[in-house]
Tab-separated table of C-alpha atoms and ligand atoms in Angstrom:
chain	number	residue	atom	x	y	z
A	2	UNK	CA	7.308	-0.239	23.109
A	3	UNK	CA	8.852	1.315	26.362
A	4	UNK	CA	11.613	-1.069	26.896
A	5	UNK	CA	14.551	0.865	27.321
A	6	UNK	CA	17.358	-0.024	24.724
A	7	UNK	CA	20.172	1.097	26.527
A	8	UNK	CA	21.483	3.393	23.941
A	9	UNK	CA	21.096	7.023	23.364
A	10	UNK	CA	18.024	8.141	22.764
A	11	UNK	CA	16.325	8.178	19.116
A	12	UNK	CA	15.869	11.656	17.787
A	13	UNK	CA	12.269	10.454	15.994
A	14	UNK	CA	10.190	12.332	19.021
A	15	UNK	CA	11.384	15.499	17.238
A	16	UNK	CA	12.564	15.126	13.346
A	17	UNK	CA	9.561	17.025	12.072
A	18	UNK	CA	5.842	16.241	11.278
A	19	UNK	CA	6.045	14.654	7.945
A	20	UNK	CA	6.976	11.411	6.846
A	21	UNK	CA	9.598	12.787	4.630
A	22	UNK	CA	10.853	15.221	7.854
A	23	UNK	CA	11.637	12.102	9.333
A	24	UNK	CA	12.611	9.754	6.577
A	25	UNK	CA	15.711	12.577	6.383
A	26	UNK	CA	15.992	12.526	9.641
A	27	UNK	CA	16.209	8.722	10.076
A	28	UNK	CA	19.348	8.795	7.621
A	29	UNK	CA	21.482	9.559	10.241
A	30	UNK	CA	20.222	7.492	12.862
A	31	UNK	CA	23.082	6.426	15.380
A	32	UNK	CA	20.623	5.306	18.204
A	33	UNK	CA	22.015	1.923	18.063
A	34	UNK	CA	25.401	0.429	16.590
A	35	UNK	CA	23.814	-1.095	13.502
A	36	UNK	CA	24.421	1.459	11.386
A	37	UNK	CA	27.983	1.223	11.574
A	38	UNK	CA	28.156	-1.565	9.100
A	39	UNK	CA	25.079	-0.862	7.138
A	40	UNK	CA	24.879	0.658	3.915
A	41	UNK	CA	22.115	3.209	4.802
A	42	UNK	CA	18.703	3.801	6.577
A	43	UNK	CA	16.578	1.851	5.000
A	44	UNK	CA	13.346	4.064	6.026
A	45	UNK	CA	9.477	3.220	5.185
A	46	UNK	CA	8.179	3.851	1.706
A	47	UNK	CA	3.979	4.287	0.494
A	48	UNK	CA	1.652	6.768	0.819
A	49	UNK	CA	0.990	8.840	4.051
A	50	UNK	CA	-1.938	8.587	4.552
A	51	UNK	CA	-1.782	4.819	3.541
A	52	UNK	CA	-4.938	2.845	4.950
A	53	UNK	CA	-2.909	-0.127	5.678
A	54	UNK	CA	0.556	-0.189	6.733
A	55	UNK	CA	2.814	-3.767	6.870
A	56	UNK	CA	5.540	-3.839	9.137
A	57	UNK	CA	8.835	-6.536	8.746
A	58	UNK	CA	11.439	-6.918	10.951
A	59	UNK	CA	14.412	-5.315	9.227
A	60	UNK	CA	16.278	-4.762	5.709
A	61	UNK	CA	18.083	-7.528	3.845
A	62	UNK	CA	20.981	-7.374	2.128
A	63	UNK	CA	19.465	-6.497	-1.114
A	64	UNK	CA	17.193	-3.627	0.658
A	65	UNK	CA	20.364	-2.425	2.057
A	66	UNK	CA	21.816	-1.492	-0.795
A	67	UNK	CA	18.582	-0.647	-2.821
A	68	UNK	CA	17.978	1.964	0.364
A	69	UNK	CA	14.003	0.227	0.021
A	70	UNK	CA	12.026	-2.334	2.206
A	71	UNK	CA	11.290	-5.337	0.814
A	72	UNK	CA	12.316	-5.464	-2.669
A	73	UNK	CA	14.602	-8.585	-2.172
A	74	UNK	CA	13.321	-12.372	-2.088
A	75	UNK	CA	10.780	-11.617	0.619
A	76	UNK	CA	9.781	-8.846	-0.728
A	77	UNK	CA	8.764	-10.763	-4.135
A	78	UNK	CA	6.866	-12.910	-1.991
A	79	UNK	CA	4.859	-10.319	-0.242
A	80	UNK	CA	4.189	-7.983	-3.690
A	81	UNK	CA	3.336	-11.250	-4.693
A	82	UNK	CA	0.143	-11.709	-2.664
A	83	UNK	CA	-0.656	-8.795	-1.835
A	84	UNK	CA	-1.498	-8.190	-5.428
A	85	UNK	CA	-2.812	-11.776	-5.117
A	86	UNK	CA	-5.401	-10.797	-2.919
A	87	UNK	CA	-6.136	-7.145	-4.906
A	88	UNK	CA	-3.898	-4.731	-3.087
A	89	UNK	CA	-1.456	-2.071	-5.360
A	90	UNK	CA	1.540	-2.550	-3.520
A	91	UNK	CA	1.701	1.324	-3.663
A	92	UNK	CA	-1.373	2.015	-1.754
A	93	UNK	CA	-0.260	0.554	1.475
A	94	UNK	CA	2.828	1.838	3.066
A	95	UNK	CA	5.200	-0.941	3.943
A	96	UNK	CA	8.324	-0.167	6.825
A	97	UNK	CA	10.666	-2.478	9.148
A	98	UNK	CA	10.426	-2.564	13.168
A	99	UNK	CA	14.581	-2.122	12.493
A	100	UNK	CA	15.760	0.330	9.901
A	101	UNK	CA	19.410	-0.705	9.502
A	102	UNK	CA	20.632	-4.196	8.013
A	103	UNK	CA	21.706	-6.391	10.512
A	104	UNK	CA	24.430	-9.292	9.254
A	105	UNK	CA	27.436	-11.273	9.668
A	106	UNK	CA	29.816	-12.079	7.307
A	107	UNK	CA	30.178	-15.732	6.179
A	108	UNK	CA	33.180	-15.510	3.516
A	109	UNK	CA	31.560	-12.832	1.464
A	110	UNK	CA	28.342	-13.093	2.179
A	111	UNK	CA	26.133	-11.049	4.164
A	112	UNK	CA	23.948	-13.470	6.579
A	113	UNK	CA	20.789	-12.027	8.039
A	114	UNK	CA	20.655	-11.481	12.298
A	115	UNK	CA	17.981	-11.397	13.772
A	116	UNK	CA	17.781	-8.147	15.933
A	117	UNK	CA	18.143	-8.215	19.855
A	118	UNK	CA	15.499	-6.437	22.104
A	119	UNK	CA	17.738	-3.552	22.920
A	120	UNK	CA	18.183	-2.538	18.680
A	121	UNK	CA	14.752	-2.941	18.548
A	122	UNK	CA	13.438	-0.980	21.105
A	123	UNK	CA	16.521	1.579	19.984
A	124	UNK	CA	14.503	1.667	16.375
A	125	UNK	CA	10.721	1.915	18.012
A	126	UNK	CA	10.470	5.658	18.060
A	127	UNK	CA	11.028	5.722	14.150
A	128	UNK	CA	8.023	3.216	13.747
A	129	UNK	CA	6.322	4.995	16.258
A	130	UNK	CA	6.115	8.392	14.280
A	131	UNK	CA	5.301	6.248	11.204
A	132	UNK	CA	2.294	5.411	12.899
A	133	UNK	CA	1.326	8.751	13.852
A	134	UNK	CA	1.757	10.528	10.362
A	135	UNK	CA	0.577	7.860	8.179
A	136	UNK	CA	-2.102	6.988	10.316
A	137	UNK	CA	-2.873	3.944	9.104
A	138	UNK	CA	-6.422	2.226	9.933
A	139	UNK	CA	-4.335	-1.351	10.028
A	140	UNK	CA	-1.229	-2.700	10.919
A	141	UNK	CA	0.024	-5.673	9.384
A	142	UNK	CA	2.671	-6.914	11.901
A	143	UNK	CA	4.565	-9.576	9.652
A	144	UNK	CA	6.751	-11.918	11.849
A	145	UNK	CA	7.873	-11.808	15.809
A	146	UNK	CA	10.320	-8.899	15.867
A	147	UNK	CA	7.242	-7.262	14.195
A	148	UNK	CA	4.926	-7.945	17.232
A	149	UNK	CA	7.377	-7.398	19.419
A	150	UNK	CA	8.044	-3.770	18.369
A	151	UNK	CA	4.108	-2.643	17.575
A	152	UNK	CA	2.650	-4.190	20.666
A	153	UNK	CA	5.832	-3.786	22.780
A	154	UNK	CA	5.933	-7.595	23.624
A	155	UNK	CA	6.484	-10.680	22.346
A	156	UNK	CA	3.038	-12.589	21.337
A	157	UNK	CA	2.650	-16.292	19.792
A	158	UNK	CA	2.774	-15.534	15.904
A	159	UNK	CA	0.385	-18.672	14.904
A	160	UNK	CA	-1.954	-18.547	17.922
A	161	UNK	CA	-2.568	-14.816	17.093
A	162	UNK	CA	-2.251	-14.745	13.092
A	163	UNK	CA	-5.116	-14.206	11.049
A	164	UNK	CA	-7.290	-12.473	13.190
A	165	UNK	CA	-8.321	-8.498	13.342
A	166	UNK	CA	-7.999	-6.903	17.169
A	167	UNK	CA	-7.810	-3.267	17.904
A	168	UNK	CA	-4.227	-1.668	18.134
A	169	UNK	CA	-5.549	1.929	19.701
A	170	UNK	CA	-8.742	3.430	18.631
A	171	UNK	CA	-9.581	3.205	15.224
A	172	UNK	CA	-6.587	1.244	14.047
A	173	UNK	CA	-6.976	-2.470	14.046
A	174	UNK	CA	-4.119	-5.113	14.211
A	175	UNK	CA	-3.412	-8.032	12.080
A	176	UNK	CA	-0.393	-10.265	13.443
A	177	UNK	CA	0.738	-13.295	10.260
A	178	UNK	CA	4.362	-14.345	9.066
A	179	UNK	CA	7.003	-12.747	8.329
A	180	UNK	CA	7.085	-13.973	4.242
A	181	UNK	CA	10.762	-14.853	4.451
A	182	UNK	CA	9.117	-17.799	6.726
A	183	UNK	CA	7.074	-18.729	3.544
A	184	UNK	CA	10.780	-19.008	1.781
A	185	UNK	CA	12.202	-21.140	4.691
A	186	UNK	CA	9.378	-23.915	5.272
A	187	UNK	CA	9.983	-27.327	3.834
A	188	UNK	CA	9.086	-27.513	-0.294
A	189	UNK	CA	6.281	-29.631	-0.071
A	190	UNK	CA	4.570	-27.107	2.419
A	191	UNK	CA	5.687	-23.770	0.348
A	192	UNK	CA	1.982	-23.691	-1.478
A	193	UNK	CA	-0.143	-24.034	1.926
A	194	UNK	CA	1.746	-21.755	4.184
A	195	UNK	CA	1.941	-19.195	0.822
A	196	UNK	CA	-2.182	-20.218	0.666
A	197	UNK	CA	-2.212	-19.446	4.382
A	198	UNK	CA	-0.745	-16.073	4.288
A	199	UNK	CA	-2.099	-15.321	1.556
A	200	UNK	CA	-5.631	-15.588	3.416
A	201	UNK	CA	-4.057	-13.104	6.704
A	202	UNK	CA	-3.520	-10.343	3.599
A	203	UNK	CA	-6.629	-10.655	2.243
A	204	UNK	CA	-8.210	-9.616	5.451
A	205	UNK	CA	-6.129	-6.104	4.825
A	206	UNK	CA	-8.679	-5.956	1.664
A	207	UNK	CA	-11.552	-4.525	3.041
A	208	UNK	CA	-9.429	-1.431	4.295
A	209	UNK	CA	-8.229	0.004	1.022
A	210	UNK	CA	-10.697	1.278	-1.198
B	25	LIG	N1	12.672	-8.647	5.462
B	25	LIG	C1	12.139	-7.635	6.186
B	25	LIG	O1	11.660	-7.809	7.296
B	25	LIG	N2	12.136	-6.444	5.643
B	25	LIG	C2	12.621	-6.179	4.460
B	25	LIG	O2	12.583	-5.032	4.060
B	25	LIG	C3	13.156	-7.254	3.717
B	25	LIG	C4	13.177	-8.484	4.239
């Protein structure tokens, strides 16, 4: 993504060439103001070397304070399928476009918000160097803040979902929901949309062995 954020620049280009190098160095990120009110850096965990890697948009509140993507609601929902469809959750390395929790405050509650252009292009570089070290040979970009930060523009989530394209050589690109969509749709269409997704994360099958 090359759109300019508008805030300082993100140290990522030069925090070291391994995943944990950077992982350290992501803890204190300031490129953008979300950090501010975050707990912590909630960086990518897996495998380098992972042959698939699954991206979401940012931490909840539970990841927040766990310091770990996905382990809250959605993430049930994902570990769900993707052992489901045969995949150990820890052979694929899963990470967030946005590394810092983004809320508001509703009494006590935290309430997810969605991140603006600007914090995610601020977060890019981090997901970026992911990329490079891990080296994945797919990306599964989960949801539109997803999309917008791997392809570096926004892209129609169900007219692209489900199907394999190239992301640079030898890495291909599957765009599907974000899961916390699967938590949000009307009950009575919960067990088609899960059957649906559940299909896009099968086609990450074939690339772990
Ligand atoms: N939603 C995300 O996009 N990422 C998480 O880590 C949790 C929920």
């Amino acid at each position: 993504m090359k759109a300019k954020s508008g805030y300082a620049s993100n140290p990522a280009e030069h925090a070291g060439n391994t995943i944990e190098a950077l992982r350290n160095a992501a803890m204190d990120c300031r490129a953008c103001p979300l950090w501010e009110r975050a707990t912590q850096t909630v960086f990518g965990e897996g495998p380098s070397g992972a042959p698939v890697m699954l991206v979401g948009e940012q931490p909840g509140d539970q990841e927040d304070i766990a310091g770990r993507p996905f382990v809250g609601p959605a993430g049930h929902l994902l570990t769900r399928a993707l052992a489901a469809a045969g995949i150990p959750r820890e052979r694929v390395y899963i990470t967030n476009a946005v590394k810092h929790f983004k809320f508001e405050l509703r009494g006590k509650r935290r309430m997810h918000k969605k991140p603006v252009d600007a914090e995610i292009a601020a977060c890019h570089d981090w997901l970026k160097r992911e990329i490079e070290l891990v080296a994945p040979r797919l990306i599964v970009a989960m949801g539109a803040t997803a999309v917008r930060s791997v392809l570096g523009r926004a892209a129609p989530i169900m007219g692209s979902r489900g199907k394999l394209t190239e992301y640079a050589s030898g890495i291909a690109l599957l765009i599907t929901v974000h899961p916390s969509f699967l938590l949000r749709v009307p009950e009575q269409d919960k067990d088609d949309e899960y059957d649906r997704f559940l299909d896009d994360i099968k086609l990450a099958k074939s690339f772990v062995r």
